[in-house]
Short mmCIF file of C-alpha atoms in Angstrom, two decimals:
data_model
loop_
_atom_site.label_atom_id
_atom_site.label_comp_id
_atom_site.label_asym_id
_atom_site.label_seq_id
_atom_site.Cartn_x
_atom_site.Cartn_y
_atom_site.Cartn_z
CA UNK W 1 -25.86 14.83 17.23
CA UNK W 2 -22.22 14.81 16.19
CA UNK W 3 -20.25 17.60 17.61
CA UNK W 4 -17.71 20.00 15.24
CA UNK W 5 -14.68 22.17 16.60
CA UNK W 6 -14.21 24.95 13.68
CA UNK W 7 -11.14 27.07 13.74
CA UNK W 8 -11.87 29.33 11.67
CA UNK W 9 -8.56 31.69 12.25
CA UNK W 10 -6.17 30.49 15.25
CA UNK W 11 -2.53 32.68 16.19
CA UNK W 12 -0.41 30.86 18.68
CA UNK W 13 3.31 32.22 19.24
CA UNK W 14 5.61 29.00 19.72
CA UNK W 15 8.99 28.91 21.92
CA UNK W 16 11.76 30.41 20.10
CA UNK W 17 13.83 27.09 20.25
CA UNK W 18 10.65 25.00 18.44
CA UNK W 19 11.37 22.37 15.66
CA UNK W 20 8.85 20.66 16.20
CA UNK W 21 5.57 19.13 13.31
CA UNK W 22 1.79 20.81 13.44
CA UNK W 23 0.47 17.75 16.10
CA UNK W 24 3.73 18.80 18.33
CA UNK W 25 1.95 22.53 18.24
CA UNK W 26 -1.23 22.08 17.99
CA UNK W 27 -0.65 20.15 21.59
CA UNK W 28 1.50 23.34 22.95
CA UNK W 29 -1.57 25.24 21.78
CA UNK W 30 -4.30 22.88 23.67
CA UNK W 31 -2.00 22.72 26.64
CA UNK W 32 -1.75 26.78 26.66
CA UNK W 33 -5.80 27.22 26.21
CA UNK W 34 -6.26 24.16 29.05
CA UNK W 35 -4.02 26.35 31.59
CA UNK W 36 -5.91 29.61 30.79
CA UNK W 37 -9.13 28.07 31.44
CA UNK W 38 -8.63 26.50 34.42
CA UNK W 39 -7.22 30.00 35.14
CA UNK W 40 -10.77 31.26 33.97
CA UNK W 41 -8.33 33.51 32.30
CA UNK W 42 -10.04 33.29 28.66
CA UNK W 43 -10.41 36.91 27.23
CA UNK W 44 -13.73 36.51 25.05
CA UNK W 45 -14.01 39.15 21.86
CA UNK W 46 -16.66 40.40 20.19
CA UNK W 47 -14.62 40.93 16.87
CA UNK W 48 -15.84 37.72 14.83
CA UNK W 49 -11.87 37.89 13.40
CA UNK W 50 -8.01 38.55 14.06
CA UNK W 51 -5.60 38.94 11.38
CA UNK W 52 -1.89 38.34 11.66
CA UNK W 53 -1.30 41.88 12.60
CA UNK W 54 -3.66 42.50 15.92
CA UNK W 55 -1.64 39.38 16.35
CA UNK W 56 1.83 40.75 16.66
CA UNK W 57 0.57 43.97 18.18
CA UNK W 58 -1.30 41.82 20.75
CA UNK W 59 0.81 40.86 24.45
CA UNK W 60 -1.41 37.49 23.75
CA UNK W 61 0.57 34.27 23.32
CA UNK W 62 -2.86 32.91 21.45
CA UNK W 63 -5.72 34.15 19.40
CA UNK W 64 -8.54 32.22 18.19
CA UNK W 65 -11.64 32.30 16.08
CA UNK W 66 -13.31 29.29 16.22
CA UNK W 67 -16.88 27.85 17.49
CA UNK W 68 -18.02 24.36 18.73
CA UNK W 69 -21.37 23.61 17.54
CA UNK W 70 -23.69 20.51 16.07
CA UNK W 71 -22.83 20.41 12.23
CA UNK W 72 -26.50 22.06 12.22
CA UNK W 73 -25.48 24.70 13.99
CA UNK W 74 -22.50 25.57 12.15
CA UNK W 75 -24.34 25.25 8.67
CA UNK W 76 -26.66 28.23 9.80
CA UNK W 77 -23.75 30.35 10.55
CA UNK W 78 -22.50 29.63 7.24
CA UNK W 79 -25.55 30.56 5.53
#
């Protein structure tokens, strides 16, 4: 079975200095999320969704919504 990523609502704050595209932080984001999990340093929610506000309030340099799931899978949560 083919495997999906779905971000469903992702907040990542970039370096003050960036002028970079989306692929240039989209890889700052992957490379953030890859250090905190080798960390094991991956705070887990039970709140389904952020908003651009628990964002800014947040200490957090990242907050995702997102699930990785067989298309199957995913089509039942959409349901």
């Amino acid at each position: 079975m083919r495997k999906v990523l779905y971000i469903k609502d992702g907040y990542f704050k970039l370096p003050e200095d960036f002028n970079g595209t989306c692929g240039d932080a989209l890889m700052l984001l992957a490379l953030r999320r890859l250090e905190q999990e080798k960390k094991q340093n991956v705070i887990n929610r039970t709140k389904s969704v952020y908003n651009l506000n628990d964002f800014w309030k947040s200490d957090e340099k990242c907050m995702l919504t997102y699930c990785i799931g067989t298309e199957e899978q995913l089509r039942k949560q959409s349901e």
